Coordinates of C-alpha atoms in Angstrom, one line a residue:
M45 CA 82.4 123.7 28.3
I46 CA 85.5 125.9 28.9
Y47 CA 84.1 127.1 32.2
L48 CA 83.3 123.6 33.3
F49 CA 86.8 122.5 32.4
I50 CA 88.3 125.3 34.3
L51 CA 86.1 124.5 37.3
C52 CA 87.2 120.9 37.2
I53 CA 90.8 122.0 37.2
I54 CA 90.3 124.3 40.1
L55 CA 88.5 121.5 42.1
T56 CA 91.3 119.1 41.3
I57 CA 93.9 121.5 42.5
I58 CA 91.9 122.1 45.7
I59 CA 91.5 118.4 46.3
I60 CA 95.3 117.9 45.7
V61 CA 96.1 120.7 48.1
L62 CA 93.8 119.4 50.8
A63 CA 95.1 115.9 50.4
A64 CA 98.7 117.1 50.7
K65 CA 97.7 119.1 53.8
V66 CA 96.0 116.0 55.3
I67 CA 99.1 113.9 54.6
L68 CA 101.4 116.6 56.2
M69 CA 99.1 116.8 59.2
Q70 CA 99.2 113.0 59.6
T71 CA 103.0 113.0 59.3
S72 CA 103.2 115.7 61.9
I73 CA 100.9 113.8 64.3
K74 CA 103.0 110.7 63.9
E75 CA 106.1 112.8 64.6
I76 CA 104.5 114.2 67.8
R77 CA 103.4 110.8 68.9
K78 CA 106.8 109.2 68.3
G79 CA 108.6 112.1 69.9
F80 CA 106.4 112.1 73.0
S81 CA 106.8 108.4 73.4
E82 CA 110.6 108.7 73.2
K83 CA 110.8 111.6 75.5
L84 CA 108.8 109.8 78.2
K85 CA 111.2 106.8 78.1
S86 CA 114.4 108.9 78.2
D87 CA 115.6 111.4 80.8
T88 CA 116.6 114.2 78.4
N89 CA 115.9 117.9 78.1
T90 CA 115.3 117.8 74.3
L91 CA 111.8 118.6 73.2
I92 CA 109.5 117.3 70.5
A93 CA 110.5 118.6 67.0
I94 CA 108.2 118.5 64.0
S95 CA 108.6 119.3 60.3
S96 CA 105.3 120.9 59.8
R97 CA 104.8 124.7 59.7
D98 CA 101.1 124.5 60.2
T99 CA 100.1 127.0 63.0
S100 CA 97.7 124.6 64.7
I101 CA 100.1 121.7 64.6
C102 CA 102.9 123.9 65.9
N103 CA 100.7 125.2 68.7
L104 CA 99.8 121.6 69.7
A105 CA 103.5 120.7 69.8
N106 CA 104.3 123.7 71.9
D107 CA 101.6 122.9 74.4
I108 CA 102.8 119.3 74.6
N109 CA 106.4 120.5 75.1
T110 CA 105.2 122.8 77.9
Q111 CA 103.5 119.9 79.7
L112 CA 106.5 117.7 79.0
K113 CA 108.8 120.2 80.8
E114 CA 106.4 120.3 83.8
L115 CA 106.3 116.5 83.9
R116 CA 110.1 116.3 83.9
R117 CA 110.3 118.9 86.7
Q118 CA 107.8 116.9 88.8
R119 CA 109.6 113.6 88.1
H120 CA 113.0 115.0 89.1
R121 CA 111.4 116.4 92.3
Y122 CA 109.9 113.0 93.0
Q123 CA 113.1 111.2 92.3
Q124 CA 115.0 113.6 94.6
G125 CA 112.5 113.1 97.4
D126 CA 112.6 109.4 96.9
T127 CA 116.4 109.3 97.1
E128 CA 116.3 111.4 100.3
I129 CA 113.8 109.0 101.9
K130 CA 115.9 106.0 100.9
N131 CA 119.0 107.6 102.4
A132 CA 117.2 108.6 105.5
V133 CA 115.9 105.0 106.0
T134 CA 119.4 103.6 105.5
N135 CA 121.0 106.1 107.9
I136 CA 118.3 105.7 110.6
S137 CA 118.5 101.9 110.5
H138 CA 122.3 102.0 110.7
D139 CA 122.2 104.5 113.6
L140 CA 119.7 102.5 115.6
R141 CA 121.3 99.1 115.3
T142 CA 124.5 99.9 117.2
P143 CA 122.9 101.3 120.4
L144 CA 120.2 98.6 120.3
A145 CA 122.9 95.9 120.2
S146 CA 124.5 97.5 123.2
I147 CA 121.2 97.7 125.1
C148 CA 120.4 94.0 124.4
G149 CA 124.0 93.0 125.4
N150 CA 123.8 94.8 128.7
L151 CA 120.3 93.3 129.3
D152 CA 121.8 89.8 128.8
L153 CA 124.4 90.5 131.5
L154 CA 121.9 92.1 133.8
E155 CA 119.6 89.1 133.6
Q156 CA 122.4 86.9 135.0
E157 CA 122.6 89.0 138.2
E158 CA 120.6 88.3 141.4
M159 CA 117.6 90.6 141.5
S160 CA 114.2 90.9 143.2
D161 CA 110.9 89.9 141.6
S162 CA 110.0 93.6 141.1
V163 CA 113.3 94.3 139.3
K164 CA 112.8 91.1 137.2
R165 CA 109.4 92.4 136.1
H166 CA 110.9 95.7 135.0
I167 CA 113.7 94.0 133.2
E168 CA 111.2 91.8 131.4
V169 CA 109.3 94.9 130.2
I170 CA 112.5 96.5 129.0
R171 CA 113.5 93.3 127.2
N172 CA 110.1 93.1 125.5
R173 CA 110.3 96.7 124.3
S174 CA 113.9 96.3 123.1
D175 CA 113.0 93.2 121.2
I176 CA 110.1 95.0 119.4
L177 CA 112.4 98.0 118.7
T178 CA 115.1 95.6 117.3
Q179 CA 112.5 93.9 115.1
L180 CA 111.4 97.2 113.7
T181 CA 114.9 98.4 113.2
E182 CA 115.8 95.2 111.3
E183 CA 112.8 95.7 109.1
L184 CA 114.0 99.2 108.3
F185 CA 117.4 97.8 107.5
R186 CA 116.1 95.1 105.2
Y187 CA 114.0 97.7 103.3
S188 CA 117.1 99.9 102.8
V189 CA 119.1 96.8 101.6
I190 CA 116.3 95.9 99.1
L191 CA 116.2 99.4 97.7
A192 CA 120.0 99.5 97.4
A193 CA 120.2 96.1 95.8
E194 CA 117.4 96.7 93.3
S195 CA 119.1 95.2 90.3
N196 CA 120.9 92.3 92.2
L197 CA 118.0 89.8 92.1
T198 CA 118.9 86.5 90.5
S199 CA 116.4 84.9 88.1
E200 CA 116.3 81.1 88.0
P201 CA 113.7 78.4 87.7
T202 CA 111.8 78.5 91.0
V203 CA 109.1 76.1 92.1
I204 CA 106.5 78.4 93.8
N205 CA 104.8 75.4 95.5
R206 CA 107.9 74.5 97.4
I207 CA 108.8 78.1 98.5
L208 CA 105.2 78.7 99.6
E209 CA 105.1 75.4 101.6
E210 CA 108.4 76.3 103.3
S211 CA 107.2 79.8 104.2
I212 CA 104.0 78.5 105.7
A213 CA 105.9 75.9 107.7
A214 CA 108.3 78.6 109.0
S215 CA 105.4 80.8 110.1
Y216 CA 103.1 78.0 111.3
T217 CA 103.9 78.5 115.1
A218 CA 103.2 82.2 114.9
L219 CA 99.9 81.5 113.0
V220 CA 98.8 79.0 115.6
E221 CA 99.6 81.4 118.5
R222 CA 97.1 83.8 116.9
G223 CA 94.5 81.0 116.6
I224 CA 94.9 80.8 112.8
Q225 CA 94.7 77.4 111.1
P226 CA 95.5 78.2 107.5
T227 CA 93.5 76.6 104.7
I228 CA 95.9 75.8 101.8
Q229 CA 95.0 75.1 98.2
M230 CA 97.7 74.1 95.7
P231 CA 97.7 72.4 92.3
K232 CA 99.3 68.9 92.0
E233 CA 101.6 70.1 89.2
R234 CA 104.6 72.2 89.9
V235 CA 104.2 76.0 89.2
V236 CA 107.6 77.1 88.0
R237 CA 108.6 80.7 87.2
M238 CA 111.9 82.5 86.7
L239 CA 112.2 84.2 90.1
D240 CA 114.7 84.9 92.9
H241 CA 114.3 82.3 95.6
S242 CA 115.1 84.4 98.7
A243 CA 113.0 87.4 97.4
L244 CA 109.9 85.1 96.9
A245 CA 110.4 83.7 100.4
R246 CA 110.6 87.3 101.8
I247 CA 107.3 88.2 100.0
F248 CA 105.5 85.2 101.4
Y249 CA 106.9 85.8 104.9
N250 CA 105.6 89.4 104.8
L251 CA 102.2 88.4 103.6
L252 CA 101.9 85.8 106.3
N253 CA 103.0 88.3 108.8
N254 CA 100.3 90.7 107.5
A255 CA 97.7 88.0 108.0
I256 CA 98.9 87.5 111.6
K257 CA 98.4 91.3 112.2
Y258 CA 95.0 91.8 110.6
S259 CA 93.2 88.4 110.5
D260 CA 90.2 87.8 112.7
G261 CA 91.3 84.1 113.0
D262 CA 91.2 82.6 109.5
L263 CA 93.5 82.5 106.5
T264 CA 93.1 80.9 103.1
I265 CA 96.2 80.6 100.8
S266 CA 95.5 79.6 97.2
L267 CA 98.1 78.9 94.5
H268 CA 96.9 78.5 90.9
S269 CA 98.7 76.9 88.0
S270 CA 98.5 80.3 86.2
G271 CA 101.0 81.8 88.6
K272 CA 98.4 83.6 90.8
I273 CA 98.8 83.4 94.6
I274 CA 95.9 84.7 96.8
F275 CA 96.1 85.3 100.6
S276 CA 92.6 85.8 102.0
N277 CA 91.4 86.4 105.5
T278 CA 88.6 88.1 107.5
A279 CA 89.7 91.6 108.6
S280 CA 86.6 93.2 109.9
K281 CA 88.5 96.1 111.5
L282 CA 89.9 97.4 108.2
T283 CA 88.2 99.9 105.9
Q284 CA 88.4 100.4 102.2
I285 CA 90.5 103.5 102.7
Q286 CA 93.0 101.6 104.9
V287 CA 93.2 98.8 102.4
G288 CA 94.0 101.3 99.6
K289 CA 97.0 102.4 101.6
L290 CA 98.4 99.0 102.7
F291 CA 101.2 99.1 100.2
D292 CA 102.2 102.6 101.0
R293 CA 105.6 103.0 102.8
F294 CA 105.4 103.5 106.6
Y295 CA 101.6 103.3 106.6
T296 CA 100.2 101.5 109.6
V297 CA 96.7 101.1 111.1
E298 CA 95.7 101.2 114.7
T299 CA 95.7 97.4 114.9
A300 CA 99.4 97.2 114.0
R301 CA 101.2 99.8 116.1
K302 CA 104.2 97.5 116.4
S303 CA 105.0 97.7 112.7
T304 CA 107.0 100.1 110.5
G305 CA 104.4 99.8 107.8
L306 CA 107.1 98.4 105.4
G307 CA 106.1 94.8 105.2
L308 CA 103.7 95.1 102.2
A309 CA 105.8 97.9 100.7
I310 CA 108.8 95.5 100.6
A311 CA 106.5 92.8 99.1
R312 CA 105.3 95.1 96.4
T313 CA 108.9 96.3 95.6
L314 CA 110.1 92.7 95.3
V315 CA 107.1 91.5 93.2
E316 CA 107.5 94.4 90.8
Q317 CA 111.3 93.8 90.5
M318 CA 110.5 90.2 89.4
N319 CA 108.0 91.5 86.8
G320 CA 105.0 90.4 88.8
T321 CA 101.9 92.3 90.0
I322 CA 100.4 92.6 93.5
S323 CA 97.0 94.0 94.5
A324 CA 94.6 94.1 97.4
Q325 CA 90.8 93.9 97.4
Y326 CA 88.4 94.2 100.3
S327 CA 84.8 93.0 100.1
N328 CA 82.4 91.9 102.9
G329 CA 85.1 92.1 105.5
I330 CA 87.4 89.8 103.6
L331 CA 90.9 91.1 102.7
S332 CA 92.4 89.4 99.6
I333 CA 96.0 90.1 98.5
C334 CA 96.7 88.7 95.0
I335 CA 100.1 88.2 93.5
F336 CA 100.6 87.2 89.9
F337 CA 103.8 86.0 88.1
P338 CA 103.2 85.5 84.4
E339 CA 105.1 82.9 82.4

């Protein structure tokens, strides 16, 4: 009986020790989880600290801290590169606007002079190319402004139906010139979200312009009461790889050489600034760009 009693005491002590160890490990894991979450949200050089002295837990924390340092280093490198790109875009757009304005001004004066038909044709070509260059430069400038004014968007009740109708009407002539008769589907009730009016109009303009570039001749625009807006069109010349890069800055495909590749990048930036989502799908030759603004 004495041996049995001693054995019970030993087992009880072992159970208590193991239970305490488990509790300490759970506490340490919670500390690691909380610390990791906080460090990801903040830009600080502090590392994860734990109260446990368990070798395995300490090794785990050290490994996570090592990866956290590398993650910070890569993030800072990305942020620095992103800042450099933003500055470059701003400087380039500014530097191009002044000489372009001078070229266009002199062309206006030159077109008022007497000239032969041959000279007129050459002037017309120059005018056409300068107009394209001006358009691309303005797109660069708008993009730099959007990046600089990231936090200046106003949030107010916005009727998406109305902004979408106005955007389609503004782009209707360009759509018809490309032989596109858009099919529009809207709910009878107003779809209202807290958005920036001008930013939403810019998004719709860029998506309509994208359809003008890539569509084979059709366009379907659907607005749902849930806050989802879908732009769909046949784009047989695109590939899955190209569609996957459509939102990348400065990415263009062979069918859109007169573009900076910033239209959809601007749209994505504005959508995300207003807490929405945007995505592109490509199936059976149909390109669908979906925007969603939750309530």
